[in-house]
Amino acid sequence: MIGDVIRTENLTKHYGEIHAVETVNLQIKQGEIYGFLGLNGAGKTTTIRMLLGMIRPTRGEAFLYGEKVDPGNTDLWNRVGHLVEIPYSYPELTVLENLEIFRRLRLLKDRDVVTEVMDRLHLGRYRNMKARNLSHGNAQRLGIARALIHHPGLLILDEPANGLDPAGIVQVRELLTDLARSHGVTIFISSHILGEISRFATRIGIIHEGKLIRESEVGQLKRSMHRTLHVHTLNNQKAREILTHQGYTSSPLPDGSLELPDEPAISHPEKVSALLASKGLPPVKIALDEEDLEHFFFRIIKNHHEQS
Amino acid sequence: MKEIKAALWMEILKVRRTKIFPISVYFFIFIGIMMGFLMFVARHPEIANRSATISTKTSFLPGSDWNAFFDLMIQLVLTLGVIGSGIITSWNFGREFSDRTVKDLLSLPVPRSTIVLSKLIILFVWNILLSICFVVTAIISGLLLQVPGWSGTALTPFLVTFMMCVIFNSLLITPVALIASAGRGYMLPISFIILILIFTQLLFVGLPDLTFWFPWALPALFSGVAGEALPSPGYISYLIFILTILAGLFGTIAWWRYTDHR
């Protein structure tokens, strides 16, 4: 199954009584941007460290490009770039020297790759600045630069947006999207912010308490978010009677307006509007409300708790 | 070969850029100068009489000529070498964990064993360099302060013994590297070095028969500074010494290779 760039089979890690990761099965194809979502302590970093051979699974296996992940399989890392948690660089070395170290450790002959990656991450003006003097955001950029220096086919990134300002977040998002779309780079990116990750990921996996509780395409995920039609008229009580008479389900909200959760109302709000207008109660406000992504994330986690 | 060259380049750059490197060199040079000064005071007891502390320090010297000076240098390098090599090893390995840079050295085309090996090579060379700084400075200061009884023929056997002691001490960094890696920082290996020094002293004073079994006592036994009461080390001592170094080396490599890097 070389078709999958990342594949895990029952990947499990236990620390004594703590089940950090439990039977996680992943299959990620080339060019995908896979958002790995979970709260702090959900098992994201442990999974990533197992994918990178830093932690041995208690049970199960991980494969990258069809090859089993093992610390001895060093050739594998020529094709993989990574960033694990907060990137730490050698504080007494400059940005240039920190990157030069990794150019050499990755056995890259082309010296220009260092300048190229610095320019790409807007680090050129800091090239001679010691890493200890970098801002948090630039230290993060340096970590991302290290991950990209060898033009890897697979990027495994653990919360790369940490510490970046809004402009930096957009820049990294655009960079990653370009790498995936234009260069076919596969990206496995963890985050605890669904709103951010869903902007550019093609597929999302949600991990909670070590278990992969949901996996779907981003479009499908968005479709399964709760949507409701909110209607406000000059007489909401009467409007509710009219709607109920026509077969619509509605419930009053604290501000007196009505909430219609059914698909016919959501799909055709113009019909609801026309109905109420024909009865002399044209809506003063009618709006389709979509569930906030973060609420959706928490609802999935809550549902998982209730089911288990 | 490319891998070890890349790893060595990295280690040399890190050592060159750190403050601990020049500090360690200056410290060993300073100790060398102080040795010459101590011999000078031994020759001129009227200076020492003015200071109780200096007087005490010079009172243990076996004499004030070059033979006594050579003995003093060997005695000092036996202790200073363990401390110096221990501290720089603790720093080199421990900093990767305390600075949290180790995680970026694990998933690379360069094997982890090569990273460990390059660190040990650099530390070995660094330790030899420090000892050379010490001995050259001490000899120059001895010549400048005109320590009597200079003999070119005595210099060669002294240098051979001195360098052998330095090499023995420099090889004993591998268990320190293992403890620094397993302890993920500086504290545990530095505590280990202190414990080793105390234990070595206790063995020589209290249980001299057991010194043959203790690898950190080998340099002192080899040098003969412990006196004629203790003969030269036997095959068993060398075997235990080699096994200790190998255990430290392969233990460190295995630790980097097989442990969970959380």
PDB file of N, CA and C in Angstrom, chain A residues 1 4 14 34 94 97 100 106 115 119 148 163 177 187 207 212 225 231 241 254 256 277 279 295-296:
ATOM      1  N   MET A   1       0.844  -1.214   0.000  1.00  0.00           N
ATOM      2  CA  MET A   1       0.000   0.000   0.000  1.00  0.00           C
ATOM      3  C   MET A   1       0.873   1.256   0.000  1.00  0.00           C
ATOM      4  N   ASP A   4      -0.472   5.240   0.105  1.00  0.00           N
ATOM      5  CA  ASP A   4      -0.639   6.128   1.259  1.00  0.00           C
ATOM      6  C   ASP A   4       0.714   6.675   1.682  1.00  0.00           C
ATOM      7  N   HIS A  14       0.832   3.570  25.410  1.00  0.00           N
ATOM      8  CA  HIS A  14       0.411   3.621  26.813  1.00  0.00           C
ATOM      9  C   HIS A  14       1.610   4.023  27.662  1.00  0.00           C
ATOM     10  N   TYR A  34      -3.914  17.158   5.842  1.00  0.00           N
ATOM     11  CA  TYR A  34      -4.703  16.466   6.861  1.00  0.00           C
ATOM     12  C   TYR A  34      -4.593  17.233   8.181  1.00  0.00           C
ATOM     13  N   THR A  94      23.486  31.891  15.045  1.00  0.00           N
ATOM     14  CA  THR A  94      22.614  32.789  14.285  1.00  0.00           C
ATOM     15  C   THR A  94      21.575  31.966  13.514  1.00  0.00           C
ATOM     16  N   GLU A  97      23.391  30.118  10.817  1.00  0.00           N
ATOM     17  CA  GLU A  97      24.151  28.961  11.308  1.00  0.00           C
ATOM     18  C   GLU A  97      23.223  27.816  11.704  1.00  0.00           C
ATOM     19  N   GLU A 100      22.253  26.279   8.506  1.00  0.00           N
ATOM     20  CA  GLU A 100      23.410  25.637   7.870  1.00  0.00           C
ATOM     21  C   GLU A 100      23.671  24.262   8.505  1.00  0.00           C
ATOM     22  N   ARG A 106      21.303  17.204   6.737  1.00  0.00           N
ATOM     23  CA  ARG A 106      20.427  16.586   5.738  1.00  0.00           C
ATOM     24  C   ARG A 106      21.204  16.244   4.470  1.00  0.00           C
ATOM     25  N   THR A 115      19.584  30.214   1.905  1.00  0.00           N
ATOM     26  CA  THR A 115      19.093  31.547   1.541  1.00  0.00           C
ATOM     27  C   THR A 115      17.666  31.461   1.015  1.00  0.00           C
ATOM     28  N   ASP A 119      14.455  33.312   2.653  1.00  0.00           N
ATOM     29  CA  ASP A 119      13.628  34.273   1.898  1.00  0.00           C
ATOM     30  C   ASP A 119      12.161  33.851   1.927  1.00  0.00           C
ATOM     31  N   LEU A 148      11.430  22.795   6.081  1.00  0.00           N
ATOM     32  CA  LEU A 148      11.247  22.914   4.627  1.00  0.00           C
ATOM     33  C   LEU A 148      12.547  22.907   3.833  1.00  0.00           C
ATOM     34  N   GLY A 163       2.313  31.033  18.285  1.00  0.00           N
ATOM     35  CA  GLY A 163       3.212  32.169  18.458  1.00  0.00           C
ATOM     36  C   GLY A 163       3.257  33.123  17.280  1.00  0.00           C
ATOM     37  N   THR A 177      -0.619  25.765   1.724  1.00  0.00           N
ATOM     38  CA  THR A 177      -1.597  25.482   0.668  1.00  0.00           C
ATOM     39  C   THR A 177      -0.885  25.405  -0.677  1.00  0.00           C
ATOM     40  N   ILE A 187       0.690  17.121   3.687  1.00  0.00           N
ATOM     41  CA  ILE A 187       0.882  17.842   4.942  1.00  0.00           C
ATOM     42  C   ILE A 187      -0.001  17.249   6.036  1.00  0.00           C
ATOM     43  N   ILE A 207      -9.013  13.844  17.278  1.00  0.00           N
ATOM     44  CA  ILE A 207      -8.541  12.891  18.284  1.00  0.00           C
ATOM     45  C   ILE A 207      -8.951  13.410  19.659  1.00  0.00           C
ATOM     46  N   LEU A 212      -9.166   8.319  17.816  1.00  0.00           N
ATOM     47  CA  LEU A 212      -9.613   9.074  16.642  1.00  0.00           C
ATOM     48  C   LEU A 212     -11.131   8.944  16.589  1.00  0.00           C
ATOM     49  N   MET A 225     -22.482  20.410  10.188  1.00  0.00           N
ATOM     50  CA  MET A 225     -22.607  21.378  11.282  1.00  0.00           C
ATOM     51  C   MET A 225     -24.059  21.812  11.414  1.00  0.00           C
ATOM     52  N   VAL A 231     -36.048  33.603  12.579  1.00  0.00           N
ATOM     53  CA  VAL A 231     -37.079  34.497  12.014  1.00  0.00           C
ATOM     54  C   VAL A 231     -37.582  35.410  13.116  1.00  0.00           C
ATOM     55  N   GLU A 241     -47.703  30.152  15.134  1.00  0.00           N
ATOM     56  CA  GLU A 241     -48.937  29.395  14.867  1.00  0.00           C
ATOM     57  C   GLU A 241     -49.064  29.133  13.364  1.00  0.00           C
ATOM     58  N   PRO A 254     -34.834  33.162  23.525  1.00  0.00           N
ATOM     59  CA  PRO A 254     -35.011  34.092  24.651  1.00  0.00           C
ATOM     60  C   PRO A 254     -35.406  35.512  24.214  1.00  0.00           C
ATOM     61  N   GLY A 256     -37.369  36.241  21.904  1.00  0.00           N
ATOM     62  CA  GLY A 256     -38.708  36.199  21.336  1.00  0.00           C
ATOM     63  C   GLY A 256     -38.732  35.735  19.892  1.00  0.00           C
ATOM     64  N   ALA A 277     -45.361  36.603   4.889  1.00  0.00           N
ATOM     65  CA  ALA A 277     -45.775  37.858   4.245  1.00  0.00           C
ATOM     66  C   ALA A 277     -47.222  37.745   3.758  1.00  0.00           C
ATOM     67  N   LYS A 279     -49.493  36.143   5.053  1.00  0.00           N
ATOM     68  CA  LYS A 279     -50.424  36.171   6.198  1.00  0.00           C
ATOM     69  C   LYS A 279     -50.356  37.525   6.921  1.00  0.00           C
ATOM     70  N   HIS A 295     -17.850  25.410  18.370  1.00  0.00           N
ATOM     71  CA  HIS A 295     -18.979  24.749  19.031  1.00  0.00           C
ATOM     72  C   HIS A 295     -19.186  23.352  18.473  1.00  0.00           C
ATOM     73  N   PHE A 296     -19.014  23.274  17.158  1.00  0.00           N
ATOM     74  CA  PHE A 296     -19.169  21.986  16.483  1.00  0.00           C
ATOM     75  C   PHE A 296     -18.149  20.971  17.028  1.00  0.00           C
TER      76      PHE A 296
END
